[in-house]
C-alpha positions as YAML, in Angstrom:
chain: A
units: angstrom
residues:
- id: 1
  name: UNK
  ca: [33.85, 156.11, 82.67]
- id: 2
  name: UNK
  ca: [30.36, 156.60, 83.96]
- id: 3
  name: UNK
  ca: [31.32, 160.43, 84.94]
- id: 4
  name: UNK
  ca: [32.71, 161.36, 81.32]
- id: 5
  name: UNK
  ca: [29.43, 160.08, 80.22]
- id: 6
  name: UNK
  ca: [27.68, 162.04, 82.29]
- id: 7
  name: UNK
  ca: [29.42, 165.14, 81.04]
- id: 8
  name: UNK
  ca: [29.39, 164.24, 76.97]
- id: 9
  name: UNK
  ca: [25.04, 163.78, 77.81]
- id: 10
  name: UNK
  ca: [25.49, 167.64, 79.25]
- id: 11
  name: UNK
  ca: [27.51, 168.51, 76.46]
- id: 12
  name: UNK
  ca: [25.16, 167.40, 73.36]
- id: 13
  name: UNK
  ca: [21.52, 167.62, 75.02]
- id: 14
  name: UNK
  ca: [21.75, 171.64, 74.68]
- id: 15
  name: UNK
  ca: [23.21, 171.30, 71.22]
- id: 16
  name: UNK
  ca: [19.91, 168.53, 70.78]
- id: 17
  name: UNK
  ca: [17.32, 171.05, 72.16]
- id: 18
  name: UNK
  ca: [18.45, 174.10, 70.00]
- id: 19
  name: UNK
  ca: [18.37, 171.87, 66.54]
- id: 20
  name: UNK
  ca: [14.96, 171.25, 67.48]
- id: 21
  name: UNK
  ca: [13.12, 174.49, 67.20]
- id: 22
  name: UNK
  ca: [11.35, 175.53, 63.82]
- id: 23
  name: UNK
  ca: [12.25, 178.03, 61.97]
- id: 24
  name: UNK
  ca: [9.68, 180.69, 60.77]
- id: 25
  name: UNK
  ca: [7.04, 179.80, 59.01]
- id: 26
  name: UNK
  ca: [5.60, 182.25, 56.20]
- id: 27
  name: UNK
  ca: [2.39, 182.48, 55.04]
- id: 28
  name: UNK
  ca: [2.66, 182.62, 50.75]
- id: 29
  name: UNK
  ca: [-1.13, 182.27, 50.07]
- id: 30
  name: UNK
  ca: [0.05, 180.30, 46.86]
- id: 31
  name: UNK
  ca: [-3.04, 177.68, 47.65]
- id: 32
  name: UNK
  ca: [-6.47, 177.95, 46.07]
- id: 33
  name: UNK
  ca: [-8.10, 178.84, 48.64]
- id: 34
  name: UNK
  ca: [-6.84, 181.30, 52.14]
- id: 35
  name: UNK
  ca: [-7.72, 178.06, 54.33]
- id: 36
  name: UNK
  ca: [-4.93, 177.61, 57.47]
- id: 37
  name: UNK
  ca: [-5.32, 173.79, 56.59]
- id: 38
  name: UNK
  ca: [-4.54, 173.99, 52.82]
- id: 39
  name: UNK
  ca: [-0.67, 172.94, 53.23]
- id: 40
  name: UNK
  ca: [0.60, 174.97, 50.27]
- id: 41
  name: UNK
  ca: [-0.32, 178.58, 52.26]
- id: 42
  name: UNK
  ca: [2.87, 177.72, 53.93]
- id: 43
  name: UNK
  ca: [6.39, 178.14, 52.95]
- id: 44
  name: UNK
  ca: [7.01, 174.92, 53.20]
- id: 45
  name: UNK
  ca: [4.09, 173.70, 52.29]
- id: 46
  name: UNK
  ca: [3.17, 171.46, 55.62]
- id: 47
  name: UNK
  ca: [0.62, 172.85, 58.15]
- id: 48
  name: UNK
  ca: [2.61, 174.40, 61.40]
- id: 49
  name: UNK
  ca: [2.66, 172.32, 64.70]
- id: 50
  name: UNK
  ca: [2.89, 173.67, 67.87]
- id: 51
  name: UNK
  ca: [6.35, 174.01, 67.96]
- id: 52
  name: UNK
  ca: [6.99, 176.14, 64.57]
- id: 53
  name: UNK
  ca: [6.77, 180.12, 65.03]
- id: 54
  name: UNK
  ca: [4.39, 181.18, 62.24]
- id: 55
  name: UNK
  ca: [4.14, 184.79, 60.42]
- id: 56
  name: UNK
  ca: [1.65, 185.62, 58.19]
- id: 57
  name: UNK
  ca: [3.16, 188.85, 56.50]
- id: 58
  name: UNK
  ca: [2.40, 188.27, 52.42]
- id: 59
  name: UNK
  ca: [1.15, 189.49, 49.83]
- id: 60
  name: UNK
  ca: [-0.69, 192.67, 51.32]
- id: 61
  name: UNK
  ca: [-4.36, 192.66, 52.16]
- id: 62
  name: UNK
  ca: [-3.67, 188.58, 52.37]
- id: 63
  name: UNK
  ca: [-6.34, 186.97, 54.54]
- id: 64
  name: UNK
  ca: [-5.74, 183.93, 56.12]
- id: 65
  name: UNK
  ca: [-8.89, 182.23, 57.78]
- id: 66
  name: UNK
  ca: [-9.75, 179.81, 59.92]
- id: 67
  name: UNK
  ca: [-12.88, 178.70, 59.61]
- id: 68
  name: UNK
  ca: [-15.12, 175.97, 61.11]
- id: 69
  name: UNK
  ca: [-13.63, 172.62, 61.58]
- id: 70
  name: UNK
  ca: [-9.46, 173.76, 61.70]
- id: 71
  name: UNK
  ca: [-7.81, 173.05, 64.36]
- id: 72
  name: UNK
  ca: [-4.76, 175.07, 63.54]
- id: 73
  name: UNK
  ca: [-1.32, 175.69, 66.12]
- id: 74
  name: UNK
  ca: [1.32, 177.19, 66.46]
- id: 75
  name: UNK
  ca: [4.58, 178.34, 68.44]
- id: 76
  name: UNK
  ca: [4.38, 181.99, 68.63]
- id: 77
  name: UNK
  ca: [2.68, 183.93, 65.89]
- id: 78
  name: UNK
  ca: [2.98, 187.06, 64.24]
- id: 79
  name: UNK
  ca: [1.10, 188.91, 61.63]
- id: 80
  name: UNK
  ca: [2.37, 191.95, 59.42]
- id: 81
  name: UNK
  ca: [6.23, 191.89, 60.62]
- id: 82
  name: UNK
  ca: [7.01, 193.62, 57.09]
- id: 83
  name: UNK
  ca: [5.90, 196.76, 55.88]
- id: 84
  name: UNK
  ca: [2.44, 195.24, 54.00]
- id: 85
  name: UNK
  ca: [-1.27, 194.90, 55.56]
- id: 86
  name: UNK
  ca: [-2.14, 191.36, 56.47]
- id: 87
  name: UNK
  ca: [-5.35, 189.77, 57.93]
- id: 88
  name: UNK
  ca: [-5.80, 186.45, 60.46]
- id: 89
  name: UNK
  ca: [-9.77, 185.65, 60.16]
- id: 90
  name: UNK
  ca: [-11.06, 183.59, 62.55]
- id: 91
  name: UNK
  ca: [-14.86, 182.78, 61.94]
- id: 92
  name: UNK
  ca: [-14.46, 179.54, 63.63]
- id: 93
  name: UNK
  ca: [-12.50, 176.51, 64.92]
- id: 94
  name: UNK
  ca: [-10.08, 177.06, 66.98]
- id: 95
  name: UNK
  ca: [-6.39, 178.29, 67.55]
- id: 96
  name: UNK
  ca: [-4.26, 177.66, 69.91]
- id: 97
  name: UNK
  ca: [-0.59, 179.65, 70.14]
- id: 98
  name: UNK
  ca: [1.94, 180.57, 72.58]
- id: 99
  name: UNK
  ca: [1.91, 184.18, 72.35]
- id: 100
  name: UNK
  ca: [0.39, 186.48, 69.22]
- id: 101
  name: UNK
  ca: [1.51, 190.06, 68.25]
- id: 102
  name: UNK
  ca: [0.02, 191.71, 65.73]
- id: 103
  name: UNK
  ca: [1.57, 194.58, 64.16]
- id: 104
  name: UNK
  ca: [5.37, 193.83, 64.39]
- id: 105
  name: UNK
  ca: [8.29, 194.55, 63.56]
- id: 106
  name: UNK
  ca: [8.05, 197.16, 60.62]
- id: 107
  name: UNK
  ca: [5.94, 200.63, 61.24]
- id: 108
  name: UNK
  ca: [4.72, 200.34, 57.88]
- id: 109
  name: UNK
  ca: [3.20, 197.57, 58.17]
- id: 110
  name: UNK
  ca: [-1.11, 196.93, 59.66]
- id: 111
  name: UNK
  ca: [-1.63, 193.72, 61.10]
- id: 112
  name: UNK
  ca: [-5.74, 193.06, 61.31]
- id: 113
  name: UNK
  ca: [-7.19, 190.31, 63.67]
- id: 114
  name: UNK
  ca: [-10.98, 189.66, 62.31]
- id: 115
  name: UNK
  ca: [-12.56, 187.24, 64.89]
- id: 116
  name: UNK
  ca: [-16.41, 186.69, 64.57]
- id: 117
  name: UNK
  ca: [-16.31, 183.23, 65.92]
- id: 118
  name: UNK
  ca: [-14.34, 180.28, 66.90]
- id: 119
  name: UNK
  ca: [-11.92, 180.07, 69.95]
- id: 120
  name: UNK
  ca: [-8.65, 181.36, 69.29]
- id: 121
  name: UNK
  ca: [-6.02, 180.67, 73.10]
- id: 122
  name: UNK
  ca: [-2.88, 182.02, 73.64]
- id: 123
  name: UNK
  ca: [-0.33, 183.70, 76.77]
- id: 124
  name: UNK
  ca: [-0.26, 187.03, 75.86]
- id: 125
  name: UNK
  ca: [-1.81, 189.42, 73.14]
- id: 126
  name: UNK
  ca: [-0.09, 192.24, 72.25]
- id: 127
  name: UNK
  ca: [-1.71, 194.73, 69.87]
- id: 128
  name: UNK
  ca: [0.78, 197.57, 67.70]
- id: 129
  name: UNK
  ca: [4.41, 196.21, 68.58]
- id: 130
  name: UNK
  ca: [6.16, 198.52, 66.82]
- id: 131
  name: UNK
  ca: [3.33, 198.90, 63.34]
- id: 132
  name: UNK
  ca: [-0.63, 199.01, 63.36]
- id: 133
  name: UNK
  ca: [-2.17, 196.47, 65.33]
- id: 134
  name: UNK
  ca: [-6.21, 195.67, 65.18]
- id: 135
  name: UNK
  ca: [-8.34, 193.37, 66.44]
- id: 136
  name: UNK
  ca: [-11.50, 193.12, 65.00]
- id: 137
  name: UNK
  ca: [-14.76, 191.31, 67.28]
- id: 138
  name: UNK
  ca: [-17.57, 190.73, 66.71]
- id: 139
  name: UNK
  ca: [-18.26, 187.14, 67.99]
- id: 140
  name: UNK
  ca: [-16.02, 183.74, 69.30]
- id: 141
  name: UNK
  ca: [-14.05, 183.85, 72.47]
- id: 142
  name: UNK
  ca: [-10.36, 184.85, 72.95]
- id: 143
  name: UNK
  ca: [-8.64, 183.14, 76.43]
- id: 144
  name: UNK
  ca: [-5.13, 184.69, 77.66]
- id: 145
  name: UNK
  ca: [-3.65, 182.75, 79.86]
- id: 146
  name: UNK
  ca: [-1.25, 186.27, 80.13]
- id: 147
  name: UNK
  ca: [-2.53, 190.25, 79.24]
- id: 148
  name: UNK
  ca: [-3.79, 192.09, 76.87]
- id: 149
  name: UNK
  ca: [-1.38, 194.90, 76.06]
- id: 150
  name: UNK
  ca: [-2.29, 197.93, 73.35]
- id: 151
  name: UNK
  ca: [0.06, 198.94, 71.89]
- id: 152
  name: UNK
  ca: [3.31, 196.17, 72.41]
- id: 153
  name: UNK
  ca: [6.34, 198.60, 71.98]
- id: 154
  name: UNK
  ca: [6.38, 202.10, 70.09]
- id: 155
  name: UNK
  ca: [3.44, 200.80, 67.71]
- id: 156
  name: UNK
  ca: [-0.52, 201.76, 67.18]
- id: 157
  name: UNK
  ca: [-3.20, 199.67, 68.61]
- id: 158
  name: UNK
  ca: [-7.24, 199.32, 68.61]
- id: 159
  name: UNK
  ca: [-9.84, 196.56, 69.98]
- id: 160
  name: UNK
  ca: [-12.48, 196.94, 68.88]
- id: 161
  name: UNK
  ca: [-15.19, 194.89, 70.93]
- id: 162
  name: UNK
  ca: [-18.01, 194.33, 69.08]
- id: 163
  name: UNK
  ca: [-19.32, 191.33, 70.00]
- id: 164
  name: UNK
  ca: [-18.05, 187.81, 71.70]
- id: 165
  name: UNK
  ca: [-15.47, 187.89, 74.79]
- id: 166
  name: UNK
  ca: [-11.83, 188.52, 75.89]
- id: 167
  name: UNK
  ca: [-10.91, 186.79, 79.09]
- id: 168
  name: UNK
  ca: [-7.41, 187.85, 79.93]
- id: 169
  name: UNK
  ca: [-5.21, 187.92, 83.18]
- id: 170
  name: UNK
  ca: [-4.91, 191.77, 82.80]
- id: 171
  name: UNK
  ca: [-5.46, 194.64, 80.77]
- id: 172
  name: UNK
  ca: [-2.15, 196.75, 79.76]
- id: 173
  name: UNK
  ca: [-3.44, 200.41, 77.72]
- id: 174
  name: UNK
  ca: [0.96, 201.24, 77.31]
- id: 175
  name: UNK
  ca: [-0.17, 204.83, 75.60]
- id: 176
  name: UNK
  ca: [-2.54, 206.64, 74.16]
- id: 177
  name: UNK
  ca: [-1.89, 205.45, 70.66]
- id: 178
  name: UNK
  ca: [-3.81, 201.68, 72.20]
- id: 179
  name: UNK
  ca: [-7.38, 202.37, 72.17]
- id: 180
  name: UNK
  ca: [-10.50, 200.31, 72.62]
- id: 181
  name: UNK
  ca: [-14.23, 200.84, 71.67]
- id: 182
  name: UNK
  ca: [-16.94, 198.14, 72.80]
- id: 183
  name: UNK
  ca: [-20.24, 197.93, 71.62]
- id: 184
  name: UNK
  ca: [-21.94, 194.30, 72.92]
- id: 185
  name: UNK
  ca: [-18.54, 192.38, 73.59]
- id: 186
  name: UNK
  ca: [-17.40, 191.99, 76.95]
- id: 187
  name: UNK
  ca: [-13.59, 191.99, 79.01]
- id: 188
  name: UNK
  ca: [-13.60, 190.38, 81.60]
- id: 189
  name: UNK
  ca: [-10.14, 190.33, 83.72]
- id: 190
  name: UNK
  ca: [-8.45, 188.41, 86.66]
- id: 191
  name: UNK
  ca: [-8.96, 189.95, 90.33]
- id: 192
  name: UNK
  ca: [-9.99, 193.40, 90.57]
- id: 193
  name: UNK
  ca: [-8.95, 195.45, 87.93]
- id: 194
  name: UNK
  ca: [-11.44, 197.97, 88.14]
- id: 195
  name: UNK
  ca: [-9.06, 201.23, 89.27]
- id: 196
  name: UNK
  ca: [-6.80, 200.45, 86.52]
- id: 197
  name: UNK
  ca: [-9.43, 199.80, 83.95]
- id: 198
  name: UNK
  ca: [-11.27, 203.02, 85.11]
- id: 199
  name: UNK
  ca: [-8.18, 204.87, 84.80]
- id: 200
  name: UNK
  ca: [-7.91, 203.97, 80.91]
- id: 201
  name: UNK
  ca: [-11.62, 204.62, 80.77]
- id: 202
  name: UNK
  ca: [-10.98, 208.41, 82.58]
- id: 203
  name: UNK
  ca: [-8.37, 208.94, 79.47]
- id: 204
  name: UNK
  ca: [-10.99, 208.28, 76.88]
- id: 205
  name: UNK
  ca: [-8.70, 205.68, 75.98]
- id: 206
  name: UNK
  ca: [-11.91, 203.15, 76.19]
- id: 207
  name: UNK
  ca: [-15.41, 203.80, 75.33]
- id: 208
  name: UNK
  ca: [-18.29, 202.39, 74.69]
- id: 209
  name: UNK
  ca: [-20.34, 203.21, 70.86]
- id: 210
  name: UNK
  ca: [-17.86, 205.80, 70.07]
- id: 211
  name: UNK
  ca: [-19.28, 207.90, 73.05]
- id: 212
  name: UNK
  ca: [-22.83, 207.21, 72.72]
- id: 213
  name: UNK
  ca: [-22.66, 204.33, 75.45]
- id: 214
  name: UNK
  ca: [-22.16, 203.77, 79.35]
- id: 215
  name: UNK
  ca: [-19.91, 201.34, 80.20]
- id: 216
  name: UNK
  ca: [-20.41, 198.83, 82.52]
- id: 217
  name: UNK
  ca: [-17.02, 198.51, 84.96]
- id: 218
  name: UNK
  ca: [-17.78, 196.16, 88.15]
- id: 219
  name: UNK
  ca: [-15.36, 193.47, 90.44]
- id: 220
  name: UNK
  ca: [-16.96, 190.10, 92.20]
- id: 221
  name: UNK
  ca: [-20.34, 190.82, 90.52]
- id: 222
  name: UNK
  ca: [-21.03, 189.61, 87.43]
- id: 223
  name: UNK
  ca: [-18.42, 186.79, 87.72]
- id: 224
  name: UNK
  ca: [-17.16, 185.76, 90.81]
- id: 225
  name: UNK
  ca: [-13.70, 186.94, 91.22]
- id: 226
  name: UNK
  ca: [-13.29, 188.53, 87.82]
- id: 227
  name: UNK
  ca: [-13.11, 192.27, 86.59]
- id: 228
  name: UNK
  ca: [-15.87, 192.78, 83.58]
- id: 229
  name: UNK
  ca: [-16.00, 195.76, 80.96]
- id: 230
  name: UNK
  ca: [-19.08, 195.48, 79.18]
- id: 231
  name: UNK
  ca: [-21.27, 199.02, 77.28]
- id: 232
  name: UNK
  ca: [-24.91, 199.72, 77.13]
- id: 233
  name: UNK
  ca: [-25.86, 201.77, 73.99]
- id: 234
  name: UNK
  ca: [-27.73, 205.49, 75.53]
- id: 235
  name: UNK
  ca: [-28.92, 205.74, 71.79]
- id: 236
  name: UNK
  ca: [-31.30, 202.66, 70.14]
- id: 237
  name: UNK
  ca: [-30.39, 202.83, 66.32]
- id: 238
  name: UNK
  ca: [-32.07, 201.59, 63.64]
- id: 239
  name: UNK
  ca: [-30.49, 199.14, 62.71]
- id: 240
  name: UNK
  ca: [-29.56, 197.99, 65.26]
- id: 241
  name: UNK
  ca: [-25.33, 197.51, 66.11]
- id: 242
  name: UNK
  ca: [-24.06, 194.54, 64.00]
- id: 243
  name: UNK
  ca: [-27.46, 194.31, 62.16]
- id: 244
  name: UNK
  ca: [-28.03, 194.66, 58.37]
- id: 245
  name: UNK
  ca: [-31.01, 196.25, 56.23]
- id: 246
  name: UNK
  ca: [-32.56, 194.33, 53.73]
- id: 247
  name: UNK
  ca: [-32.14, 196.58, 50.51]
...
């Protein structure tokens, strides 16, 4: 009898685990604002939890916003999984996901991650899986327990690191369609990745101030046990990078 009970549990447990997996929650922007934390902005009229995959696909040119005071969480994050252009804007608060794809399956799609503040923590971040993915970063912190991959598969990806800090295990620029331009932002990688990063620099896949600056690459100097990449402007632009001029 005991053996039969154990066998029954073994058969039922995988079915329970399978049924517990959540369906994808889609952004539909039907609320009175563009906030992640507004329930009616999601097709289920519920805020995603840590077991919910999320996809921000429609409407075209939509902006899903995470601002101060919002603690957002999901399982896998997808931005632009359709043929539309969609944006995820993080200006404060935090977002935690197990993995993130910006610019996913449809080649006509364009996923844009705009980060000016807050903290985004995830496993790997892939920009341009089969579509186009762009990261515009002017502030905040991105913490990746895995790699930053640009592009992910056969798409195109761009990192504009104009502020803030990206911490990642490694950087993978997989083709000439994956590029990074650095101004006042900083990229920090685990271990000694200087040889790989220098190859990207030599191939002009990584630039400083769009070719008008100097890249600073070191290992175990700026950050112990880590590779650090930053940039220095060779010119003195007016207004300064990231600044504005009063009308």
